[in-house]
Amino acid sequence: MIKSTLDNMPSKPIWYANDAAFDWLYPERIQQLSKRHWTPMEVAKKSAKFLSGGTGKKILDIGSGVGKFCLIGGYFFPEATFSGVEQRKELFHFAQAAREVTCTANVDFINCNFTQVNFDEYDHFYFYNSFFENLVDDGQIDQQIEYSTSLYNYYARSMFKSLENKPGGTRLVTFHSLEDEIPPSYQLVDATVDFLLKMWIKR
């Protein structure tokens, strides 16, 4: 259903054709990180569709990297507002530059740690496990920030508490999550066959 409703939109800019085309918005080094660290286009479209239901919804991407999820969501679902929070200044600047090139007016990016963001300002949330870098020995985006298991636990607890305080009906999409950050009040309502992409609604 997503294919029939989204892919037939008129005058689709070339960078929304597929993941490889979208990656050309960024330098080669950033392109090389795409498969491991940036949301695949079909995952972004499916997630944004679930999160953007209703006019005027405000969606936060927790650990937005170079802004791929927000930019794809913002293009295909212009009735919603997509915000991304990213602590790395370099990635934040790449996201800002891509937003300018794509002229995506309903997207904005914040350069800070997500723990500094007020979740009350947003309706729904997207999370492609940006905490997981703290649990592996290699494969991180860069070595510009600190990594540790204790940081993973701190971030998971912080997100858990913020989500727990949201009202019933709050929507959450997780991709590659270990689910440590998801309160039990969130009910799984849909998932892909491999269970990597999951959609939740708070009871």
Coordinates of C-alpha atoms in Angstrom, one line a residue, residues 89-198:
K89 CA 28.0 19.0 15.3
E90 CA 29.4 17.8 12.0
L91 CA 26.4 15.5 11.3
F92 CA 24.0 18.3 12.3
H93 CA 25.6 20.6 9.7
F94 CA 25.3 17.9 7.0
A95 CA 21.6 17.6 7.9
Q96 CA 21.1 21.3 7.7
A97 CA 22.9 21.5 4.3
A98 CA 20.7 18.6 3.0
R99 CA 17.6 20.4 4.2
E100 CA 18.6 23.5 2.3
V101 CA 19.3 21.6 -0.9
T102 CA 16.0 19.7 -0.7
C103 CA 14.0 22.8 0.4
T104 CA 12.2 20.8 3.0
A105 CA 10.3 23.5 5.0
N106 CA 8.6 21.2 7.5
V107 CA 11.9 19.8 8.9
D108 CA 14.3 21.2 11.5
F109 CA 17.4 19.9 13.3
I110 CA 18.7 20.5 16.9
N111 CA 22.4 20.1 17.8
C112 CA 22.5 18.8 21.4
N113 CA 22.3 15.6 23.4
F114 CA 18.7 14.2 23.3
T115 CA 18.6 14.3 27.1
Q116 CA 18.4 18.1 26.8
V117 CA 15.2 18.0 24.7
N118 CA 11.8 18.3 26.2
F119 CA 9.7 15.4 24.9
D120 CA 6.5 17.3 25.8
E121 CA 7.0 19.4 22.7
Y122 CA 6.6 16.4 20.4
D123 CA 3.7 14.0 19.6
H124 CA 5.5 10.9 18.3
F125 CA 9.0 9.5 18.1
Y126 CA 11.4 7.6 15.8
F127 CA 14.4 5.8 17.2
Y128 CA 17.0 3.9 15.0
N129 CA 19.1 2.6 18.0
S130 CA 21.5 5.5 18.2
F131 CA 22.6 4.2 21.7
F132 CA 24.0 0.9 20.4
E133 CA 27.4 2.4 19.5
N134 CA 28.1 2.3 23.2
L135 CA 28.0 -1.5 23.2
V136 CA 30.3 -2.4 20.4
D137 CA 34.1 -2.3 20.1
D138 CA 34.2 -0.9 16.5
G139 CA 31.9 0.3 13.8
Q140 CA 31.1 3.7 15.4
I141 CA 30.4 6.7 13.2
D142 CA 33.6 8.4 14.6
Q143 CA 35.7 8.8 17.7
Q144 CA 34.6 12.3 18.5
I145 CA 32.4 11.4 21.4
E146 CA 32.6 9.1 24.5
Y147 CA 31.3 5.5 24.3
S148 CA 30.6 3.2 27.3
T149 CA 28.1 0.7 28.5
S150 CA 27.2 3.0 31.4
L151 CA 26.3 5.7 28.8
Y152 CA 24.1 3.2 27.0
N153 CA 22.3 2.5 30.2
Y154 CA 22.0 6.2 31.1
Y155 CA 20.5 7.0 27.7
A156 CA 18.1 4.1 27.7
R157 CA 16.8 5.1 31.2
S158 CA 16.5 8.7 30.2
M159 CA 14.5 7.8 27.1
F160 CA 12.4 5.3 29.0
K161 CA 11.4 8.0 31.6
S162 CA 10.6 10.6 28.9
L163 CA 8.4 8.2 27.0
E164 CA 6.7 7.0 30.1
N165 CA 5.6 10.5 30.8
K166 CA 3.9 10.9 27.4
P167 CA 0.0 10.5 27.2
G168 CA -1.9 7.6 25.9
G169 CA -1.9 7.4 22.1
T170 CA 1.7 8.5 21.7
R171 CA 3.3 6.6 18.8
L172 CA 6.9 5.2 18.7
V173 CA 8.8 3.5 15.9
T174 CA 12.0 1.6 16.7
F175 CA 14.5 0.1 14.3
H176 CA 17.1 -2.3 15.5
S177 CA 16.2 -1.6 19.2
L178 CA 17.1 -3.8 22.1
E179 CA 13.9 -2.3 23.7
D180 CA 15.6 -1.3 26.9
E181 CA 14.2 2.2 26.4
I182 CA 10.6 1.2 25.8
P183 CA 8.2 1.4 28.8
P184 CA 5.8 -1.6 29.2
S185 CA 2.9 0.9 28.7
Y186 CA 3.7 0.9 24.9
Q187 CA 1.9 -1.8 23.0
L188 CA 3.4 -3.4 19.9
V189 CA 0.9 -2.9 17.1
D190 CA 2.9 -3.7 14.0
A191 CA 6.3 -5.1 12.9
T192 CA 8.2 -6.2 9.8
V193 CA 8.7 -9.9 9.3
D194 CA 12.3 -9.7 10.6
F195 CA 11.1 -7.8 13.7
L196 CA 13.8 -5.2 13.2
L197 CA 11.2 -2.4 12.6
K198 CA 8.5 -2.1 15.3

